[in-house]
Amino acid sequence: MFELWTEAVRSIEPLVKPAQRDLWLRPIECLGIEGERIRLRAPNRYHKEWFEDNLLDSILRDIEARTQRSFTVEFEIAEDDGPAQHQQSDRRGDRPREARAGAARAPSPPTTVSVRKPDLVDRYTFDKFVVGPTNQFAHAAARMVAEAPASRWNPLFIYGGVGLGKTHLLHAIGHEIHRQHPEWLVSFITCERFVTDFIGSMMHQKRSAGGSSMEEFRARYRTAPDVLLVDDIQFLSNKDSSQDEFFHTFNVLHYAHKQIVLTSDKLPAELPGVEDRLRSRFTWGLIAEVETPDLETRVAILKRKAEAEQVNLPDEVALYLAAHIKTNVRELEGALLRLAARASFQGLAISVELARDALAKLIANASTGLTIETVQRQVASYFDVKLHDLRGPKRHRAVAHPRMVAMYLARKLTKMSYPEIGSRFGGKDHSTVISAVRKIERLCAEDPSVRSVVSTLESHLRQP
Ligand code: ADP
Ligand code: MG
């Protein structure tokens, strides 16, 4: 009967991403099939739920197709097993099996039981993290690790671009572990802090010829933590002695079955100036990427943020912001706050108009990365006119000509609409912008000196 399960699993394996297969599918154990009842065992509740939501149906469908019968499924949760494992005296009692077996091999010294709140940002919790297709895997991995520290995925390595929620997830893991195990010491540090601390204690060591500072440092990082969370590990690049120290820290903690979670803006293999032996350790556990969220998720993040900040954000404005600010959640949040501040300052409701105006500086053209602000500054400086005049109403040629050039380049390089450009030049009408653009086009065709000025400016602006 077991084979029925094994075969069904095998048949869906090719449809599941390798990382997901290892993370979610393999740990599910079939305890038996009796009549129409399939008994399964999952490492923990969260795992069970994820499995039910995502994989169970396909497996059942396969079994049912094979047998022409329908089945019910019952779960056991490994974590809940056996009263002995719930004993309070065993401070790791609620970790799953593998961890305990390992811990017996390398017993960790009993640290003093102290409830110390970890150094974490309050709002970086799982419930404030918006999950979408591009961060779903990292989120799930983070939850798994928080549910069952050091049982399977050690280290967890979260990587991705700036402002995509790595630090948020790292703190969320810390909060959750602290909630479940208040007696554990959850150590959160930035990698920068690790390096500074390490260098500080080396200097102390030298000065006082064998002072205790290095011992303190090692006690703090190697002995004390039950969980070590290190943010921005890429900071170790080209720092040889800190790397060496971190290598040993890692080994000691890993051997003692303490969970390690790292974040980085690069994959281990791509970290420049990091020793191979360290890079390879970073890949021992699980690597999870956070990518730029899709539009829908960006909208959801904005709405969640607006709610938290008690800002009344109409749907169309959320969509406008999310459509224009694409790559970075931190910027997205910043834009919302700036807009809210501006609206409240001017006593206006938040609208698309206001958003467009407030964000014109920020919203860069997707292909050139240029804002109209940059175009105006470059042009003003090239022609040596004041930015204020370039945007203002003065009509004499010394500013009117540079202004037309700026309008032309803004149109060409930022792809803003004519009315939008007009509004960024002291509220000029769109027809003024259109005629400026036409005029410069004509001059470029007819007059080599104008053409050369415009193309010089354009190539300056296009340089990254
Ligand atoms: P990173 O460490 O990857 O540079 P952060 O974790 O500092 O990014 O995130 C930047 C900001 O964006 C934080 O305020 C964080 O709360 C927020 N943020 C990022 N991703 C999400 C998300 N999926 N849901 C809610 N907030 C998010
Ligand atoms: Mg960060």
Coordinates of C-alpha atoms and ligand atoms in Angstrom, one line a residue:
M1 CA 0.0 0.0 0.0
F2 CA 2.9 2.3 0.7
E3 CA 3.9 2.1 -2.9
L4 CA 0.8 3.8 -3.9
W5 CA 2.0 6.9 -2.0
T6 CA 5.6 6.6 -3.2
E7 CA 4.5 6.3 -6.8
A8 CA 2.1 9.2 -6.6
V9 CA 4.9 11.4 -5.0
R10 CA 7.3 10.3 -7.7
S11 CA 4.8 11.2 -10.4
I12 CA 4.3 14.7 -9.2
E13 CA 8.0 15.4 -8.4
P14 CA 8.9 16.6 -11.9
L15 CA 6.2 19.2 -11.6
V16 CA 7.6 20.7 -8.4
K17 CA 10.6 23.0 -8.3
P18 CA 13.7 21.2 -6.8
A19 CA 13.9 23.6 -3.9
Q20 CA 10.3 23.2 -3.1
R21 CA 10.6 19.5 -3.5
D22 CA 13.3 19.3 -0.9
L23 CA 11.6 21.8 1.4
W24 CA 8.0 20.6 1.3
L25 CA 7.5 17.3 -0.4
R26 CA 10.3 15.1 0.9
P27 CA 9.7 15.7 4.6
I28 CA 6.2 14.4 4.4
E29 CA 6.1 10.8 5.6
C30 CA 3.4 8.3 4.8
L31 CA 2.7 6.3 7.9
G32 CA 0.3 3.9 6.3
I33 CA -2.8 3.5 4.1
E34 CA -5.7 1.7 5.7
G35 CA -8.7 1.2 3.7
E36 CA -9.6 4.6 2.4
R37 CA -7.5 6.4 5.0
I38 CA -4.1 7.7 4.3
R39 CA -2.0 8.7 7.3
L40 CA 0.7 11.2 6.9
R41 CA 3.1 12.9 9.1
A42 CA 4.4 16.5 8.7
P43 CA 7.2 18.1 10.7
N44 CA 5.0 20.9 12.0
R45 CA 1.6 22.6 11.5
Y46 CA 2.8 25.2 9.1
H47 CA 4.3 22.5 6.9
K48 CA 1.1 20.5 6.9
E49 CA -0.9 23.5 5.9
W50 CA 1.4 24.5 3.1
F51 CA 1.5 20.9 1.9
E52 CA -2.3 20.7 1.9
D53 CA -2.7 23.9 0.1
N54 CA -0.2 23.3 -2.6
L55 CA 0.7 19.6 -3.2
L56 CA -1.8 17.3 -1.6
D57 CA -4.5 17.6 -4.3
S58 CA -2.2 16.6 -7.1
I59 CA -1.0 13.6 -5.2
L60 CA -4.5 12.5 -4.3
R61 CA -5.6 12.9 -7.8
D62 CA -2.9 10.6 -9.0
I63 CA -3.7 8.0 -6.4
E64 CA -7.4 8.2 -7.2
A65 CA -6.8 7.9 -10.9
R66 CA -4.7 4.8 -10.2
T67 CA -7.1 3.1 -7.8
Q68 CA -10.5 4.5 -8.9
R69 CA -11.3 5.1 -5.2
S70 CA -11.3 8.2 -3.1
F71 CA -9.3 8.7 0.0
T72 CA -9.3 10.8 3.2
V73 CA -6.1 12.1 4.7
E74 CA -5.1 12.3 8.3
F75 CA -2.1 14.1 9.5
E76 CA 0.2 13.7 12.5
I77 CA 2.4 16.5 13.4
A78 CA 5.9 15.4 14.4
E79 CA 6.3 18.3 16.8
D80 CA 3.3 17.2 18.9
D81 CA 4.6 13.6 19.5
G82 CA 5.1 12.1 22.9
P83 CA 4.7 13.7 26.2
A84 CA 8.4 13.2 27.1
Q85 CA 9.3 15.7 24.4
H86 CA 7.1 18.3 25.9
Q87 CA 8.9 18.4 29.2
Q88 CA 9.7 21.9 30.3
S89 CA 13.0 20.8 31.7
D90 CA 14.2 20.1 28.2
R91 CA 14.6 23.6 26.8
R92 CA 14.8 22.3 23.3
G93 CA 11.9 20.0 23.9
D94 CA 9.8 21.3 21.2
R95 CA 12.3 21.1 18.4
P96 CA 11.6 18.3 15.9
R97 CA 13.5 15.0 16.1
E98 CA 16.5 15.6 13.9
A99 CA 17.5 18.6 15.9
R100 CA 17.2 16.7 19.2
A101 CA 19.2 13.8 17.9
G102 CA 21.9 16.2 16.8
A103 CA 21.8 18.2 20.0
A104 CA 22.5 15.0 21.8
R105 CA 25.6 14.5 19.7
A106 CA 26.8 18.0 20.5
P107 CA 25.3 19.1 23.7
S108 CA 25.1 22.8 24.1
P109 CA 26.1 24.1 27.5
P110 CA 23.0 25.1 29.5
T111 CA 22.9 28.9 29.1
T112 CA 21.3 30.8 31.9
V113 CA 17.6 31.0 31.4
S114 CA 16.9 34.6 30.9
V115 CA 14.0 36.1 29.0
R116 CA 15.7 38.8 27.0
K117 CA 13.8 40.6 24.4
P118 CA 15.8 40.5 21.2
D119 CA 17.0 43.6 19.5
L120 CA 14.3 43.7 16.8
V121 CA 12.2 46.2 15.0
D122 CA 8.7 45.8 16.3
R123 CA 6.9 46.1 13.1
Y124 CA 9.0 43.7 11.1
T125 CA 6.8 40.7 11.9
F126 CA 5.4 38.0 9.7
D127 CA 1.8 39.3 9.9
K128 CA 3.0 42.7 8.5
F129 CA 4.8 41.0 5.6
V130 CA 2.7 40.9 2.4
V131 CA 3.3 37.7 0.5
G132 CA 3.2 37.5 -3.3
P133 CA 4.6 35.3 -6.0
T134 CA 8.1 36.8 -5.8
N135 CA 8.7 36.4 -2.1
Q136 CA 6.4 33.5 -1.3
F137 CA 9.2 31.0 -1.2
A138 CA 11.5 33.1 1.0
H139 CA 8.5 33.8 3.3
A140 CA 7.7 30.2 3.6
A141 CA 11.3 29.2 4.2
A142 CA 11.5 31.9 6.9
R143 CA 8.4 30.6 8.6
M144 CA 9.6 27.0 8.5
V145 CA 12.8 28.0 10.1
A146 CA 11.0 30.0 12.8
E147 CA 8.7 27.1 13.4
A148 CA 11.4 24.6 13.8
P149 CA 14.8 26.2 14.3
A150 CA 17.9 24.3 13.3
S151 CA 15.9 21.2 12.4
R152 CA 16.6 21.1 8.7
W153 CA 17.6 24.3 7.0
N154 CA 20.7 25.6 8.5
P155 CA 21.7 28.2 7.6
L156 CA 18.9 29.9 5.9
F157 CA 20.3 32.3 3.4
I158 CA 18.0 35.0 2.2
Y159 CA 19.2 37.0 -0.7
G160 CA 17.9 39.7 -3.1
G161 CA 18.1 43.3 -4.1
V162 CA 17.8 46.4 -2.0
G163 CA 14.6 47.2 -0.2
L164 CA 12.8 43.9 -0.9
G165 CA 12.1 42.7 2.6
K166 CA 15.2 40.7 3.6
T167 CA 15.7 42.5 6.9
H168 CA 12.0 42.4 7.5
L169 CA 12.0 38.6 7.2
L170 CA 15.1 38.2 9.3
H171 CA 13.5 40.2 12.1
A172 CA 10.2 38.3 11.7
I173 CA 12.1 35.0 12.2
G174 CA 13.6 36.5 15.4
H175 CA 10.2 37.7 16.7
E176 CA 8.6 34.3 16.1
I177 CA 11.3 32.3 17.7
H178 CA 11.3 34.6 20.6
R179 CA 7.6 34.2 21.0
Q180 CA 7.7 30.5 21.0
H181 CA 10.9 30.2 23.1
P182 CA 11.1 33.2 25.3
E183 CA 14.0 31.7 27.2
W184 CA 16.2 31.4 24.2
L185 CA 18.7 34.1 23.4
V186 CA 17.9 35.3 19.9
S187 CA 20.9 37.4 18.6
F188 CA 20.3 39.8 15.8
I189 CA 23.2 41.7 14.4
T190 CA 24.2 43.5 11.3
C191 CA 27.3 42.1 9.7
E192 CA 28.8 45.5 10.0
R193 CA 28.3 45.4 13.7
F194 CA 30.0 42.0 13.9
V195 CA 33.0 43.4 12.0
T196 CA 33.2 46.5 14.1
D197 CA 32.9 44.5 17.3
F198 CA 35.5 42.1 16.2
I199 CA 38.0 44.7 15.2
G200 CA 37.3 46.5 18.5
S201 CA 38.1 43.5 20.5
M202 CA 41.2 42.8 18.6
M203 CA 42.5 46.3 19.3
H204 CA 41.6 45.9 22.9
Q205 CA 43.5 42.6 23.0
K206 CA 46.6 44.3 21.6
R207 CA 46.5 47.3 23.9
S208 CA 46.0 45.4 27.1
A209 CA 48.2 42.4 26.0
G210 CA 45.7 39.6 26.6
G211 CA 42.7 41.4 28.0
S212 CA 39.5 39.5 28.1
S213 CA 37.8 41.3 25.3
M214 CA 38.2 38.6 22.7
E215 CA 36.8 36.1 25.1
E216 CA 33.8 38.3 25.6
F217 CA 33.4 38.7 21.9
R218 CA 33.5 34.9 21.5
A219 CA 31.2 34.3 24.3
R220 CA 28.7 36.8 22.8
Y221 CA 28.7 35.3 19.4
R222 CA 29.7 31.7 19.7
T223 CA 28.5 30.5 23.1
A224 CA 25.5 32.6 24.0
P225 CA 23.2 32.7 21.1
D226 CA 20.5 30.0 20.5
V227 CA 19.8 31.7 17.2
L228 CA 22.1 34.0 15.3
L229 CA 20.6 36.3 12.7
V230 CA 23.1 38.3 10.6
D231 CA 21.9 41.0 8.3
D232 CA 23.8 41.9 5.1
I233 CA 26.5 39.3 5.2
Q234 CA 28.0 40.7 2.0
F235 CA 29.7 43.2 4.3
L236 CA 32.3 40.5 4.9
S237 CA 33.6 40.9 1.4
N238 CA 37.4 41.5 1.4
K239 CA 37.6 41.6 5.2
D240 CA 39.9 38.6 5.8
S241 CA 40.3 38.5 9.5
S242 CA 36.6 39.1 10.2
Q243 CA 35.7 36.4 7.7
D244 CA 38.0 34.0 9.5
E245 CA 36.3 34.9 12.8
F246 CA 32.9 34.5 11.3
F247 CA 33.9 31.1 9.8
H248 CA 34.6 29.8 13.3
T249 CA 31.6 31.4 14.8
F250 CA 29.5 29.7 12.1
N251 CA 31.1 26.3 12.7
V252 CA 30.6 26.4 16.5
L253 CA 27.0 27.4 16.2
H254 CA 26.2 25.1 13.4
Y255 CA 27.8 22.2 15.2
A256 CA 25.8 22.9 18.3
H257 CA 22.6 22.9 16.2
K258 CA 21.9 26.6 16.6
Q259 CA 19.9 28.1 13.8
I260 CA 21.8 30.6 11.7
V261 CA 20.0 33.0 9.3
L262 CA 21.9 35.2 6.9
T263 CA 20.8 37.9 4.5
S264 CA 22.8 39.1 1.5
D265 CA 22.4 41.1 -1.6
K266 CA 24.2 38.5 -3.6
L267 CA 24.2 34.7 -3.9
P268 CA 27.0 32.9 -2.0
A269 CA 28.8 32.1 -5.2
E270 CA 28.7 35.7 -6.3
L271 CA 30.0 37.2 -3.1
P272 CA 33.3 38.9 -4.1
G273 CA 36.3 38.6 -1.8
V274 CA 34.8 35.9 0.4
E275 CA 36.7 32.7 0.9
D276 CA 35.4 29.5 -0.7
R277 CA 35.1 27.6 2.6
L278 CA 32.8 30.3 3.9
R279 CA 30.8 30.6 0.7
S280 CA 30.3 26.8 0.6
R281 CA 28.9 26.9 4.2
F282 CA 26.4 29.5 3.2
T283 CA 25.0 26.9 0.8
W284 CA 24.7 24.1 3.3
G285 CA 21.1 24.9 4.2
L286 CA 18.5 26.6 2.1
I287 CA 18.9 29.6 -0.2
A288 CA 15.8 31.7 -0.7
E289 CA 15.5 34.7 -3.0
V290 CA 13.3 37.7 -2.6
E291 CA 12.5 39.4 -5.9
T292 CA 10.8 42.6 -6.9
P293 CA 7.2 42.2 -6.1
D294 CA 4.6 42.3 -8.9
L295 CA 2.1 45.1 -9.3
E296 CA -0.6 43.4 -7.3
T297 CA 1.7 42.8 -4.4
R298 CA 3.0 46.3 -4.5
V299 CA -0.6 47.6 -4.3
A300 CA -1.2 45.3 -1.4
I301 CA 1.9 46.5 0.4
L302 CA 0.9 50.1 -0.1
K303 CA -2.6 49.5 1.3
R304 CA -1.3 47.6 4.3
K305 CA 1.1 50.5 5.0
A306 CA -1.5 53.1 4.5
E307 CA -3.7 51.3 7.0
A308 CA -0.9 51.1 9.5
E309 CA -0.2 54.8 9.1
Q310 CA -3.9 55.6 9.1
V311 CA -3.7 57.3 5.7
N312 CA -6.7 57.3 3.5
L313 CA -5.3 56.0 0.2
P314 CA -7.8 55.7 -2.7
D315 CA -7.3 52.6 -4.9
E316 CA -6.4 54.6 -8.0
V317 CA -3.6 56.4 -6.2
A318 CA -2.3 53.1 -4.8
L319 CA -2.3 51.8 -8.3
Y320 CA -0.6 54.9 -9.7
L321 CA 2.2 54.7 -7.1
A322 CA 2.6 51.0 -7.6
A323 CA 2.7 51.3 -11.3
H324 CA 5.4 53.9 -11.2
I325 CA 7.7 52.7 -8.4
K326 CA 8.6 49.2 -9.3
T327 CA 11.8 48.0 -7.9
N328 CA 12.0 48.8 -4.3
V329 CA 9.5 48.4 -1.5
R330 CA 11.3 50.9 0.7
E331 CA 10.9 53.6 -2.0
L332 CA 7.3 52.7 -2.4
E333 CA 6.7 53.2 1.3
G334 CA 8.7 56.4 1.3
A335 CA 6.6 57.7 -1.6
L336 CA 3.4 57.0 0.3
L337 CA 4.6 58.8 3.4
R338 CA 5.8 61.8 1.5
L339 CA 2.5 62.0 -0.3
A340 CA 0.6 61.7 2.9
A341 CA 2.7 64.4 4.5
R342 CA 2.2 66.7 1.5
A343 CA -1.6 66.1 1.4
S344 CA -1.9 66.9 5.1
F345 CA 0.3 69.9 4.9
Q346 CA -1.7 71.4 2.0
G347 CA -5.0 70.3 3.6
L348 CA -5.9 68.2 0.5
A349 CA -7.1 64.7 0.0
I350 CA -4.7 62.3 -1.6
S351 CA -5.4 62.1 -5.3
V352 CA -3.7 61.0 -8.4
E353 CA -3.1 64.6 -9.3
L354 CA -1.3 65.2 -6.1
A355 CA 0.6 62.0 -6.4
R356 CA 1.8 62.8 -9.8
D357 CA 3.0 66.2 -8.7
A358 CA 4.6 65.1 -5.5
L359 CA 6.4 62.2 -7.1
A360 CA 7.6 63.8 -10.3
K361 CA 11.0 64.1 -8.8
L362 CA 11.1 60.5 -7.8
I363 CA 9.4 58.7 -10.6
A364 CA 12.2 58.0 -13.0
N365 CA 11.7 56.8 -16.5
A366 CA 12.0 53.1 -16.6
S367 CA 14.4 52.9 -19.6
T368 CA 16.7 55.9 -19.0
G369 CA 16.3 56.0 -15.2
L370 CA 16.0 59.8 -15.6
T371 CA 13.7 62.2 -13.7
I372 CA 12.6 65.5 -15.1
E373 CA 14.4 67.1 -12.2
T374 CA 17.7 65.8 -13.4
V375 CA 17.0 67.0 -16.9
Q376 CA 16.2 70.5 -15.7
R377 CA 19.3 70.7 -13.5
Q378 CA 21.7 69.5 -16.3
V379 CA 20.2 71.9 -18.8
A380 CA 20.2 74.9 -16.4
S381 CA 23.8 74.2 -15.5
Y382 CA 24.9 73.8 -19.1
F383 CA 23.4 77.1 -20.1
D384 CA 24.3 78.7 -16.8
V385 CA 20.7 79.9 -16.0
K386 CA 19.0 79.5 -12.6
L387 CA 16.9 76.5 -12.2
H388 CA 14.2 78.7 -10.8
D389 CA 14.2 80.8 -14.0
L390 CA 14.3 77.8 -16.2
R391 CA 11.0 76.7 -14.6
G392 CA 9.6 80.2 -14.3
P393 CA 7.7 82.5 -16.5
K394 CA 10.6 84.7 -17.9
R395 CA 10.4 85.1 -21.6
H396 CA 13.7 86.5 -22.8
R397 CA 15.7 84.4 -25.0
A398 CA 18.5 83.6 -22.5
V399 CA 16.1 81.5 -20.6
A400 CA 13.4 80.7 -23.2
H401 CA 15.8 78.8 -25.4
P402 CA 17.3 76.6 -22.6
R403 CA 13.7 76.0 -21.3
M404 CA 12.6 74.7 -24.7
V405 CA 15.7 72.4 -24.8
A406 CA 14.8 71.1 -21.4
M407 CA 11.2 70.5 -22.4
Y408 CA 12.4 68.7 -25.5
L409 CA 14.9 66.5 -23.6
A410 CA 12.3 65.8 -20.8
R411 CA 9.9 64.6 -23.4
K412 CA 12.5 62.5 -25.1
L413 CA 14.2 61.0 -22.1
T414 CA 11.5 60.7 -19.4
K415 CA 8.5 60.0 -21.6
M416 CA 6.3 62.1 -19.4
S417 CA 3.2 63.4 -20.9
Y418 CA 3.0 67.0 -22.3
P419 CA 0.7 68.2 -19.5
E420 CA 3.0 66.6 -16.9
I421 CA 6.0 68.3 -18.4
G422 CA 4.1 71.6 -18.5
S423 CA 3.2 71.3 -14.9
R424 CA 6.9 70.9 -14.0
F425 CA 7.7 74.2 -15.7
G426 CA 5.6 76.4 -13.5
G427 CA 2.3 75.2 -14.7
K428 CA 2.6 75.8 -18.5
D429 CA 0.0 74.6 -20.8
H430 CA 0.6 71.4 -22.7
S431 CA 0.4 73.3 -26.1
T432 CA 3.4 75.3 -25.0
V433 CA 5.4 72.2 -24.4
I434 CA 4.3 70.7 -27.7
S435 CA 5.4 73.8 -29.6
A436 CA 8.7 73.9 -27.7
V437 CA 9.4 70.2 -28.6
R438 CA 8.5 70.9 -32.3
K439 CA 10.7 73.9 -32.4
I440 CA 13.8 72.2 -31.0
E441 CA 13.2 69.3 -33.5
R442 CA 13.2 71.7 -36.3
L443 CA 16.3 73.6 -35.1
C444 CA 18.2 70.3 -34.7
A445 CA 17.4 69.5 -38.3
E446 CA 18.4 72.9 -39.6
D447 CA 21.1 74.2 -37.3
P448 CA 24.2 72.1 -36.6
S449 CA 25.2 74.2 -33.5
V450 CA 21.8 73.5 -31.9
R451 CA 22.0 69.9 -32.9
S452 CA 25.5 69.6 -31.3
V453 CA 24.4 71.2 -28.0
V454 CA 21.3 69.0 -27.7
S455 CA 23.1 65.8 -28.5
T456 CA 25.9 66.7 -26.0
L457 CA 23.3 67.2 -23.3
E458 CA 21.5 64.1 -24.2
S459 CA 24.6 61.9 -24.1
H460 CA 25.5 63.4 -20.7
L461 CA 22.1 62.6 -19.4
R462 CA 22.1 59.1 -20.7
Q463 CA 25.3 58.3 -18.9
P464 CA 24.6 56.2 -15.8
Ligands
ADP1 P1 16.0 44.8 2.5 O1 16.6 44.4 3.8 O2 15.8 43.7 1.5 O3 16.8 45.9 1.8 P2 13.8 45.7 4.1 O4 13.5 44.5 4.8 O5 14.6 46.7 4.9 O6 14.6 45.4 2.7 O7 12.5 46.4 3.5 C1 12.4 47.7 3.2 C2 11.0 48.2 3.7 O8 10.0 47.6 2.9 C3 10.7 47.9 5.1 O9 10.0 48.9 5.7 C4 9.8 46.6 5.0 O10 8.9 46.6 6.1 C5 9.1 46.9 3.7 N1 8.7 45.7 3.0 C6 9.5 45.0 2.1 N2 8.9 43.9 1.6 C7 7.7 43.9 2.2 C8 6.5 43.1 2.1 N3 6.5 42.0 1.3 N4 5.4 43.4 2.9 C9 5.4 44.5 3.6 N5 6.5 45.3 3.8 C10 7.6 45.0 3.1
MG2 MG 18.3 45.0 4.8

